Short mmCIF file of C-alpha atoms in Angstrom, two decimals:
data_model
loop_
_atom_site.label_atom_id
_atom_site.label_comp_id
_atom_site.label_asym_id
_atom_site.label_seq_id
_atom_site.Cartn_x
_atom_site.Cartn_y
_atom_site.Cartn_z
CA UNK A 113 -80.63 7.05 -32.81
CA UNK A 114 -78.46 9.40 -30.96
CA UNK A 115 -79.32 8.39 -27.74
CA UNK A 116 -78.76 6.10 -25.00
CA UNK A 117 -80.94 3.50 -26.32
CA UNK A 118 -81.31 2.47 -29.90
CA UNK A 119 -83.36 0.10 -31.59
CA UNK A 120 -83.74 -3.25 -32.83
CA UNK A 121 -85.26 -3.80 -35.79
CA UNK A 122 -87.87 -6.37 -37.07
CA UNK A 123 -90.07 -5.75 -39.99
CA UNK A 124 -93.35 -7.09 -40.89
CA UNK A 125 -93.84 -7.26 -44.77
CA UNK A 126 -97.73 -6.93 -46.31
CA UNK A 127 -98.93 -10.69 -47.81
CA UNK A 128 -98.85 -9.09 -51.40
CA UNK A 129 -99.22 -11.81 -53.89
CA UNK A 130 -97.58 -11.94 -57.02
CA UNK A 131 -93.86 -10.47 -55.83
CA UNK A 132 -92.23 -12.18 -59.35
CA UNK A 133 -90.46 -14.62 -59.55
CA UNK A 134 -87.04 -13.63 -60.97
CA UNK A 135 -84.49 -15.28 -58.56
CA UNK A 136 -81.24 -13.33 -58.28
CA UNK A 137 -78.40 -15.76 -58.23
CA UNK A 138 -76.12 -15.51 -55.26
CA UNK A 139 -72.72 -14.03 -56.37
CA UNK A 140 -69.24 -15.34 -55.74
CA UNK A 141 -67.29 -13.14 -52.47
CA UNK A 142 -64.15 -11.94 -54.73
CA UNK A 143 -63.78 -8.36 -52.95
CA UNK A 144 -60.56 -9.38 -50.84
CA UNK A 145 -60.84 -7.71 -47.16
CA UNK A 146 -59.67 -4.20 -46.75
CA UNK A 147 -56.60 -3.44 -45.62
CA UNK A 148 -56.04 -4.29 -41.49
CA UNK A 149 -59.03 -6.18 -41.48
CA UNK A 150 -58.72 -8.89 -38.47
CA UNK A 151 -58.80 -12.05 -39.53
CA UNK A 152 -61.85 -14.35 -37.80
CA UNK A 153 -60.86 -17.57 -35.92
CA UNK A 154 -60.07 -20.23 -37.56
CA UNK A 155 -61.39 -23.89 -37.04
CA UNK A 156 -64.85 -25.53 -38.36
CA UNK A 157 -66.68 -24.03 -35.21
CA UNK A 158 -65.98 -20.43 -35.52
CA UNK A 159 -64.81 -19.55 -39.04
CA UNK A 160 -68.35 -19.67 -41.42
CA UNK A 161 -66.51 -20.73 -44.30
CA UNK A 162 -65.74 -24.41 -42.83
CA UNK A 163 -69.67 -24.45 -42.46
CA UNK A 164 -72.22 -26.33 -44.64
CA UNK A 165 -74.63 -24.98 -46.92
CA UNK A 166 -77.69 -24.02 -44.56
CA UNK A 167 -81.28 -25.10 -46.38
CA UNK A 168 -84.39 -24.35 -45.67
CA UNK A 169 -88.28 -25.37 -47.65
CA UNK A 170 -89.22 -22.03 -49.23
CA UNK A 171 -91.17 -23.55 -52.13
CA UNK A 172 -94.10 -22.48 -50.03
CA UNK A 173 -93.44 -18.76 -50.13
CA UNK A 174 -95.01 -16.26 -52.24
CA UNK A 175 -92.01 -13.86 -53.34
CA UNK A 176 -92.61 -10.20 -52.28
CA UNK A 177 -90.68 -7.61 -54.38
CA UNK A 178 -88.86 -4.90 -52.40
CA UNK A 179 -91.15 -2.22 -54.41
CA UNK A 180 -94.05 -4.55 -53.57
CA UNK A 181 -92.96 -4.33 -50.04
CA UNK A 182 -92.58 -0.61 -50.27
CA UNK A 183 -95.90 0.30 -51.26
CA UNK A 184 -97.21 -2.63 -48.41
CA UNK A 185 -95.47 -1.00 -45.75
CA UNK A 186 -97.27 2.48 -45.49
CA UNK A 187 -96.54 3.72 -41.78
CA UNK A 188 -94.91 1.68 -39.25
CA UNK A 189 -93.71 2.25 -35.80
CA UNK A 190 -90.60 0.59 -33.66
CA UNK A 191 -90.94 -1.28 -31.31
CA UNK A 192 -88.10 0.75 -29.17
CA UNK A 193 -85.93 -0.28 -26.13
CA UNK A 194 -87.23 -4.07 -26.04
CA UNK A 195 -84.89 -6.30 -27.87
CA UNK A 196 -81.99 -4.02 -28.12
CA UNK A 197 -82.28 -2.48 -24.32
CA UNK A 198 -83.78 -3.08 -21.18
CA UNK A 199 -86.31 -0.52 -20.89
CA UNK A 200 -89.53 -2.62 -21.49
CA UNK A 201 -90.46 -6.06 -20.05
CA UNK A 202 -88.83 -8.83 -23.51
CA UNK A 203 -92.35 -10.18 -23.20
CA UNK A 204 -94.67 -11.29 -25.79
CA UNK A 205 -97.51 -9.99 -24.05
CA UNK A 206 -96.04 -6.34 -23.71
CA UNK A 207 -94.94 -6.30 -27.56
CA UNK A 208 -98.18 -7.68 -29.19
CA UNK A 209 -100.24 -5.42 -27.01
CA UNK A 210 -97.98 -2.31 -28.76
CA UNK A 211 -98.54 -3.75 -32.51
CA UNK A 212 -102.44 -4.45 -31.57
CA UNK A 213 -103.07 -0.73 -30.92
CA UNK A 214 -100.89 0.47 -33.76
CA UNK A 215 -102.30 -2.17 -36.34
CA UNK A 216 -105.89 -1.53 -35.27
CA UNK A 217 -105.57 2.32 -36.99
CA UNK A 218 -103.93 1.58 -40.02
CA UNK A 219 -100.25 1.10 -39.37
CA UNK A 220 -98.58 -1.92 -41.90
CA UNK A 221 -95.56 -2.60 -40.52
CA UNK A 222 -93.46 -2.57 -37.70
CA UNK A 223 -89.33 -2.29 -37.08
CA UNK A 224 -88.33 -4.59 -34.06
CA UNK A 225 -84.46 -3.59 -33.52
CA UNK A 226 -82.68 -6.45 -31.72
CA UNK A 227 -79.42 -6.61 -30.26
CA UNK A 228 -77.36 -9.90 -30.66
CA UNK A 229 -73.80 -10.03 -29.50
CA UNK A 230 -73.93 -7.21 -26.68
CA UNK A 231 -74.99 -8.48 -23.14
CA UNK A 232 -78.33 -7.45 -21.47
CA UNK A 233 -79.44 -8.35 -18.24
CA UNK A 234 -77.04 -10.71 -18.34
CA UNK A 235 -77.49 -12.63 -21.66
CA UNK A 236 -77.06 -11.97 -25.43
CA UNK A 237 -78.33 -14.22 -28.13
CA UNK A 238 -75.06 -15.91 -29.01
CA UNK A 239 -72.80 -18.61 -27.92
CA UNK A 240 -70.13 -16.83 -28.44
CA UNK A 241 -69.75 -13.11 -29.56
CA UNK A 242 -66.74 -13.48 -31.40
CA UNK A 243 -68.39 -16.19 -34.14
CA UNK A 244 -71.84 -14.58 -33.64
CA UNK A 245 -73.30 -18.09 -33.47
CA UNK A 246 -77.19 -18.12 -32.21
CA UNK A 247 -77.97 -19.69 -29.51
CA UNK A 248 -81.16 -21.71 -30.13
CA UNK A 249 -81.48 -22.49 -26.48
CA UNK A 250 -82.34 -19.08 -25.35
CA UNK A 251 -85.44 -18.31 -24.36
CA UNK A 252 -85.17 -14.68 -25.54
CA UNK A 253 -84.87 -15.79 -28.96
CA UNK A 254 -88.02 -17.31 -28.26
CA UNK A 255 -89.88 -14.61 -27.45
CA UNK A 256 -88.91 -13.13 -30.13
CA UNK A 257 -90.25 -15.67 -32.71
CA UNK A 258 -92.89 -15.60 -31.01
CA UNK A 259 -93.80 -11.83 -31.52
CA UNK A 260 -92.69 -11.95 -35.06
CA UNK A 261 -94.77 -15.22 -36.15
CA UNK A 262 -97.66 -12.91 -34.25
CA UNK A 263 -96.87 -10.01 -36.44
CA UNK A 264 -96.77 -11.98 -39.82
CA UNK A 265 -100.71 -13.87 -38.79
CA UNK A 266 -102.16 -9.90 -39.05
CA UNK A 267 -102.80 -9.37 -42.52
CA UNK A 268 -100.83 -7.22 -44.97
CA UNK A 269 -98.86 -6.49 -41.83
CA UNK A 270 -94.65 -6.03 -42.43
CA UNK A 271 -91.61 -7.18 -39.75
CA UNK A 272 -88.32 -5.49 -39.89
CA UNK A 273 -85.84 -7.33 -37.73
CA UNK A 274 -81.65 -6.24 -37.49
CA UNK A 275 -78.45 -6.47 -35.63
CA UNK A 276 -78.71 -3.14 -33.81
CA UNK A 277 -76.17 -2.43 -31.23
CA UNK A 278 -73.28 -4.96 -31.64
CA UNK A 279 -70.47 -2.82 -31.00
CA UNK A 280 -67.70 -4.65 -30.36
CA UNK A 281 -68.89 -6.26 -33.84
CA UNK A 282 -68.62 -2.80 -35.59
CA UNK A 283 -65.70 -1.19 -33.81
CA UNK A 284 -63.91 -4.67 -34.17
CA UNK A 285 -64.99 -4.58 -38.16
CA UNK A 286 -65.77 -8.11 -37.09
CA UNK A 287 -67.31 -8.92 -40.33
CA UNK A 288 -66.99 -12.95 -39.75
CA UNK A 289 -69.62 -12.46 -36.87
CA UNK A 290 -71.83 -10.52 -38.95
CA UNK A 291 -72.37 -13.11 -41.47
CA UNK A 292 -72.61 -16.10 -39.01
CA UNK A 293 -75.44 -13.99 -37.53
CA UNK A 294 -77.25 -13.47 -41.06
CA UNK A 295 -76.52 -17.23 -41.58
CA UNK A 296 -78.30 -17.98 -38.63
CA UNK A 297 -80.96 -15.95 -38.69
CA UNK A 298 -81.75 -16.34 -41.94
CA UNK A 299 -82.17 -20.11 -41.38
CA UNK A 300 -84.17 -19.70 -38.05
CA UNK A 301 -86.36 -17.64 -39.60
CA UNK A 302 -86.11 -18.54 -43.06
CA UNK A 303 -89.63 -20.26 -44.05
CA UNK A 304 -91.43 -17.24 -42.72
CA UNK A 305 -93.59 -15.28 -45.09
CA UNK A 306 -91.38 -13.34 -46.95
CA UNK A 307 -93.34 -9.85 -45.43
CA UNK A 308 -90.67 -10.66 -43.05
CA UNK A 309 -87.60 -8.04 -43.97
CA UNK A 310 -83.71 -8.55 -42.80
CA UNK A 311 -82.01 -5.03 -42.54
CA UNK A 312 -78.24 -5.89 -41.94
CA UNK A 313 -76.89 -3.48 -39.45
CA UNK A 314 -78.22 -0.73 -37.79
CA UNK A 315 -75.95 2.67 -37.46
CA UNK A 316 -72.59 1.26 -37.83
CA UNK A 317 -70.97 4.19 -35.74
CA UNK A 318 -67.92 2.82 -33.87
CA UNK A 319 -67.61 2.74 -29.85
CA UNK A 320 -64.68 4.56 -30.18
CA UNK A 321 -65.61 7.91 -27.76
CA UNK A 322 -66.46 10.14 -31.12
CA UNK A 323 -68.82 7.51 -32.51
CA UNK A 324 -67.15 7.65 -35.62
CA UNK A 325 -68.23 6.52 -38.80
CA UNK A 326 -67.28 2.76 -40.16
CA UNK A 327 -65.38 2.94 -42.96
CA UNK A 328 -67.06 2.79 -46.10
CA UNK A 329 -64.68 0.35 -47.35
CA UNK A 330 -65.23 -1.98 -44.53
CA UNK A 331 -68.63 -1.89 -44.20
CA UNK A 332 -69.30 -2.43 -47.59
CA UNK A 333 -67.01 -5.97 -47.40
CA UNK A 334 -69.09 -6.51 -44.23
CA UNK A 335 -72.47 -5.83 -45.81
CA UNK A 336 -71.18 -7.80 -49.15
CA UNK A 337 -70.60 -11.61 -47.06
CA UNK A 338 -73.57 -11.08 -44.64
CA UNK A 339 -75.75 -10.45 -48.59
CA UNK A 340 -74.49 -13.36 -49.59
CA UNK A 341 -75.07 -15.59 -46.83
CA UNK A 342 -78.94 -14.67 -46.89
CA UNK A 343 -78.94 -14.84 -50.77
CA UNK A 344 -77.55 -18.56 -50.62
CA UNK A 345 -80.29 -19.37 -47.96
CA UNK A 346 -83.32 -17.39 -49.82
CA UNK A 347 -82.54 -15.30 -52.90
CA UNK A 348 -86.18 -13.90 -52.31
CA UNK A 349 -85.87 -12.82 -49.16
CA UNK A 350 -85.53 -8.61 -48.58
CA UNK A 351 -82.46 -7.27 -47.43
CA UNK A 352 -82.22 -4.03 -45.90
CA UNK A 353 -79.06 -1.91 -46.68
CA UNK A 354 -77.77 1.38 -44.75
CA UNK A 355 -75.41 3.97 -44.16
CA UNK A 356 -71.86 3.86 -42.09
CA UNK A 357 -72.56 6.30 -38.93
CA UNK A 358 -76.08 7.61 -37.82
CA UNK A 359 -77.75 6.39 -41.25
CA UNK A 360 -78.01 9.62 -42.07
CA UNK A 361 -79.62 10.62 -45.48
CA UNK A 362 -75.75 12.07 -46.71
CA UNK A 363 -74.07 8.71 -45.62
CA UNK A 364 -75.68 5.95 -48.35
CA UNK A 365 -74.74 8.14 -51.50
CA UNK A 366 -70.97 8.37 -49.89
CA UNK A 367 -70.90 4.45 -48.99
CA UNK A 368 -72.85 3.09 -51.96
CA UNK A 369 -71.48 4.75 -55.21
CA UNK A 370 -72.17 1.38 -56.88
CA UNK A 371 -73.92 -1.83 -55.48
CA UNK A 372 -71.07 -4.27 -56.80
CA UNK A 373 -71.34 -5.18 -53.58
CA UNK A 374 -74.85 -6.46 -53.20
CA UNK A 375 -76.40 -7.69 -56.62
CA UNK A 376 -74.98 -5.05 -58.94
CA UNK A 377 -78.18 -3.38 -59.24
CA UNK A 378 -80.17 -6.52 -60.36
CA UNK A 379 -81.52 -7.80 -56.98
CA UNK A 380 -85.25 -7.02 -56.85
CA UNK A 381 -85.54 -8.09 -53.45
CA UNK A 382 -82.91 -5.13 -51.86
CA UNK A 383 -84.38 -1.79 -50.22
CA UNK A 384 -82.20 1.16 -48.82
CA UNK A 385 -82.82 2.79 -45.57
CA UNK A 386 -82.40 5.99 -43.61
CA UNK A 387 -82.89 7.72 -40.12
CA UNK A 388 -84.35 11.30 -40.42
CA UNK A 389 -83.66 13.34 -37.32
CA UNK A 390 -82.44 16.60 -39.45
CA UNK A 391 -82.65 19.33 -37.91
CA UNK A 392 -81.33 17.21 -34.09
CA UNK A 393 -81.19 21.12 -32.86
CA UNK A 394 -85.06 20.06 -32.98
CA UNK A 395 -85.39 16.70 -32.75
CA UNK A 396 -82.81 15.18 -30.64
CA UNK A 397 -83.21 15.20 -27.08
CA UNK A 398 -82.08 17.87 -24.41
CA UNK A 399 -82.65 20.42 -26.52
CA UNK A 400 -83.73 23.26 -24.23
CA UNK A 401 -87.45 23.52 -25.44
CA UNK A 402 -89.42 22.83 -29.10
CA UNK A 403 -90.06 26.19 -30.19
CA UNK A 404 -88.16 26.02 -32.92
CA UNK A 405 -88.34 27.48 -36.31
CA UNK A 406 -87.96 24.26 -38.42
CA UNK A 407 -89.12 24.35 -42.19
CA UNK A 408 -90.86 22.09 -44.76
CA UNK A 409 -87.55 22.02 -46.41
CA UNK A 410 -86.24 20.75 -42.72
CA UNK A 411 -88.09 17.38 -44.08
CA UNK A 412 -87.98 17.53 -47.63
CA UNK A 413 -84.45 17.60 -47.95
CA UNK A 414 -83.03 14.53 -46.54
CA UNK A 415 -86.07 12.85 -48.59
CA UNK A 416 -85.14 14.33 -52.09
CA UNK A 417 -81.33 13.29 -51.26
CA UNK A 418 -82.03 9.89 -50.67
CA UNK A 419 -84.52 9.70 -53.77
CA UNK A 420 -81.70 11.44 -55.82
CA UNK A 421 -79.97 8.38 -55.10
CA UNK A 422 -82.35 5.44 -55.62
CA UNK A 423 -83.15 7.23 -58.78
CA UNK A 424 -79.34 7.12 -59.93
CA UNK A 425 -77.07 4.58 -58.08
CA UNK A 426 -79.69 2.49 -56.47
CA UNK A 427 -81.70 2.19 -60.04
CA UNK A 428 -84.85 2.48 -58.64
CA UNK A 429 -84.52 0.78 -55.22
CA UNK A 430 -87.17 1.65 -52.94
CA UNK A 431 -86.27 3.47 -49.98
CA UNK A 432 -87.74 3.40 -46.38
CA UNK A 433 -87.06 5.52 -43.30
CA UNK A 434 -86.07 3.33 -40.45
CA UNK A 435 -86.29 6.08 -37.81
CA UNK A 436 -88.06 9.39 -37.52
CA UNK A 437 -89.05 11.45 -34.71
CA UNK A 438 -88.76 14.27 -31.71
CA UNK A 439 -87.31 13.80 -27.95
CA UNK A 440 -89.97 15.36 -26.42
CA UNK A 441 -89.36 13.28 -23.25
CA UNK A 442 -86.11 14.49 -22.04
CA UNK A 443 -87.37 17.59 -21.15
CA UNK A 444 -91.72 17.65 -20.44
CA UNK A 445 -93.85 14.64 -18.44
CA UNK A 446 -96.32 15.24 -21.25
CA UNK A 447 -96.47 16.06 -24.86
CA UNK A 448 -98.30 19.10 -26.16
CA UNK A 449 -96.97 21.12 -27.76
CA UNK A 450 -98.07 22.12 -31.33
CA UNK A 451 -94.72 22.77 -33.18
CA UNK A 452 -94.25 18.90 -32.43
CA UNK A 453 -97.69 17.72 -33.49
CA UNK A 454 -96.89 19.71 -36.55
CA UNK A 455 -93.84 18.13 -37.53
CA UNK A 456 -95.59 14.61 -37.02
CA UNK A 457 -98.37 15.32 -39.33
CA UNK A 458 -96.74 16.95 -42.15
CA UNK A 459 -93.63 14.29 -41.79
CA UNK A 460 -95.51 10.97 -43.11
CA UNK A 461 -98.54 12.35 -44.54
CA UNK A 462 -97.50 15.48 -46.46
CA UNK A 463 -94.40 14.30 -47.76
CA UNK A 464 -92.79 10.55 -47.39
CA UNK A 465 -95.76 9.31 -48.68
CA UNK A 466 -95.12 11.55 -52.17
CA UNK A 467 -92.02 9.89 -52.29
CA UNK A 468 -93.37 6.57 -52.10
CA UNK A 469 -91.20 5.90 -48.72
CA UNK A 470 -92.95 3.92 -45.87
CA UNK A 471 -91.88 5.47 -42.62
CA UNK A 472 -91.23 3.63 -39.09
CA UNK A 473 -91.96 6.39 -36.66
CA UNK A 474 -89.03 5.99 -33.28
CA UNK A 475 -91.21 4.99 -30.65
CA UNK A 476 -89.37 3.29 -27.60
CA UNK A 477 -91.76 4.37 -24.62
CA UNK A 478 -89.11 6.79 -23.05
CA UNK A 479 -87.93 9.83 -24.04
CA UNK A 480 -89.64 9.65 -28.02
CA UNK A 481 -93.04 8.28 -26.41
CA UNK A 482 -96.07 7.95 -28.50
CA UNK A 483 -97.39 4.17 -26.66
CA UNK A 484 -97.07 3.96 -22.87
CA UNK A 485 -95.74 0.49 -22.02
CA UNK A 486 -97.03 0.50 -18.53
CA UNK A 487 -100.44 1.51 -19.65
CA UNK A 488 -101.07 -0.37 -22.82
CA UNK A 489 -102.16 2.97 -24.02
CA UNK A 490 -101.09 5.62 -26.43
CA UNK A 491 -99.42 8.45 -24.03
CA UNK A 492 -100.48 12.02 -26.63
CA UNK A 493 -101.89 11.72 -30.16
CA UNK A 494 -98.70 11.57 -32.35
CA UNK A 495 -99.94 8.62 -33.40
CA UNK A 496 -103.11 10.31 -34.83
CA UNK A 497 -100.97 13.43 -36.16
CA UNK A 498 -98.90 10.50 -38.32
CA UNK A 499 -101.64 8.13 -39.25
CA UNK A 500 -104.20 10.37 -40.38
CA UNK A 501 -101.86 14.08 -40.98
CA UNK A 502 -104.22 16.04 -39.16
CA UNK A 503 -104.89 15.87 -35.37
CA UNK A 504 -106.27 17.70 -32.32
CA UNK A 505 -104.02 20.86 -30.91
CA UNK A 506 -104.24 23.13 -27.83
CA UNK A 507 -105.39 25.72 -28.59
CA UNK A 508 -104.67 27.05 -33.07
CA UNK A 509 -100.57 28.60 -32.23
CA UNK A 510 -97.98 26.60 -33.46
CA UNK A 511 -95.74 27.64 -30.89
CA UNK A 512 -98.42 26.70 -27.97
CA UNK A 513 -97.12 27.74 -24.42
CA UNK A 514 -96.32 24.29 -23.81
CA UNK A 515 -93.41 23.89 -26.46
CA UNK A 516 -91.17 26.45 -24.06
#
């Protein structure tokens, strides 16, 4: 997201049975690092490729394909400004009491973006940031686990976790601390059900004062070790891939004109994702007011381009959108205003469920509010407008006094 705080992700996957049991064979890293990457430390406790082998027992897990996962999904909802931020207490009460309220009206999955490597309050997750080695002792990790393993005990019920800020990681094209992290996570968590998703990196835009895009090339050699470290810990496991700036519908087609990098279009277990704030003249935040004259196309489009894709290049990968929704919050105390409600029940209902796409609406209690944190309540009825594409207005006018 465009905004001061982003999101973590972690994603609950649906207890589908049957995901098949084709295992996709972990290929060899031959794609030499682009030119001026910096080299990682060197020495058995920093550089990954002095490490052993991790293992873990997945003979117990029920493969979930990524389609299987797809259609599981249905409508989610981030858990926003928690893991990745400091805006909410890191508790496990104050999460699970979010995903209770969601869960109980439909919703299958939910996107917990986490931040690793970047301190908050104090603390990150890692030993050090430069080897992006986990540190087991922390008691935020903890909590953490904890609200995931609470996730994956609802049934049919989806986690997306991620690396979601990191950015000395991404302006640093650090791409030895990327796969330690994947190693490591992938191993702490890696005899969970397998409704438990891995998207690799969220919005790899680099802190560079124009939050420019990663380069393809670099993110692709990036994406390519941190794939293989998961696919040599689980090959059934489902890995999330994404763009190189906002994750912008536009951005995978230009990064991902093959997928050499990650299975060569043979890994069942892969899924693509996107953020969908098009038009930001309407949904970002600060925008002067919400009367704006968006279209059906306004949604449609960044949907068809993505499909376009999966169709083509991706070879029928299934697509989700990570992030979706309106700052409303930056400029009213409440929400009600019509031209938002209608955005919200068109966006999920009318038409990413024709394309098959589970979405994860942005919710992180602030300025994108749907679930007040301080409350334990929903704040408006966005959550209605996406669940059920129809919900209560004031008054019949789209553009209701209260969108100026």
């Amino acid at each position: 997201m465009r905004i001061p705080y982003l999101v973590f992700t972690i994603f609950l996957i649906s207890a589908c049975s049957g995901g098949g049991n084709n295992r996709v064979s972990a290929p060899t890293v031959t794609t030499p690092p682009p030119t001026g990457t910096t080299a990682p430390p060197t020495g058995s406790d920093s550089d990954p490729d002095f490490l052993p082998s991790a293992t873990i027992d997945a003979s117990n897990l029920v493969a979930i394909s990524a389609k299987q996962a797809a259609t599981g999904m249905g409508t989610g909802f981030n858990i926003g400004q928690m893991f990745e931020n400091n805006q909410h207490p890191r508790t496990v009460a104050a999460a699970t009491a979010k995903i209770d309220k969601y869960y109980a009206l439909g919703y299958r999955h939910v996107r917990i973006p986490i931040t690793w490597t970047e301190i908050i309050d104090g603390e990150d997750l890692v030993i050090d940031p430069d080897t992006g080695e986990v540190d087991l002792s922390s008691a935020r990790l903890q909590v953490i686990e904890d609200v995931v393993d609470y996730a994956l005990s609802l049934p049919d019920f989806y986690v997306v976790i991620n690396t979601h800020h990191e950015k000395a990681l991404k302006t640093g094209n650090k791409w030895w601390v990327l796969k330690r992290l994947w190693r490591d996570i992938a191993t702490i968590f890696g005899e969970r059900n397998h409704r438990l998703i891995f998207e690799l990196l969220n919005e790899p835009h680099l802190d560079d004062g124009n939050n420019s895009p990663m380069p393809a090339v670099n993110l692709r050699y990036m994406t390519e070790r941190a794939y293989d470290e998961i696919r040599n810990i689980d090959p059934n496991r489902i890995i999330v891939i994404g763009g190189n700036q906002w994750f912008g519908a536009g951005e995978i087609p230009a990064v991902w004109p093959n997928l050499d990098e990650v299975g060569a279009g043979s890994d069942e277990y892969l899924m693509a994702t996107f953020h969908h704030y098009d038009p930001w003249s309407f949904n970002g935040d600060n925008q002067g007011d919400y009367a704006d004259q968006w279209t059906d196309d306004d949604i449609d489009s960044a949907m068809q381009t993505m499909q376009n894709w999966a169709n083509t290049v991706g070879k029928g990968m299934p697509v989700y959108i990570g992030e979706w929704g309106t700052g409303w919050g930056s400029r009213y105390e409440t929400m009600d205003c019509n031209n938002i409600r209608l955005w919200y029940e068109k966006f999920d209902a009318q038409y990413a469920r024709s394309y098959g796409m589970p979405t994860t609406v942005w919710d992180d209690g602030g300025w994108f509010k749907i679930f007040d944190h301080s409350t334990n309540e929903f704040a408006n009825n966005l959550h209605l407008c996406i669940i059920d594409g129809n919900c209560d207005w004031q008054g019949t006018e789209r553009f209701n006094n209260t969108c100026n």
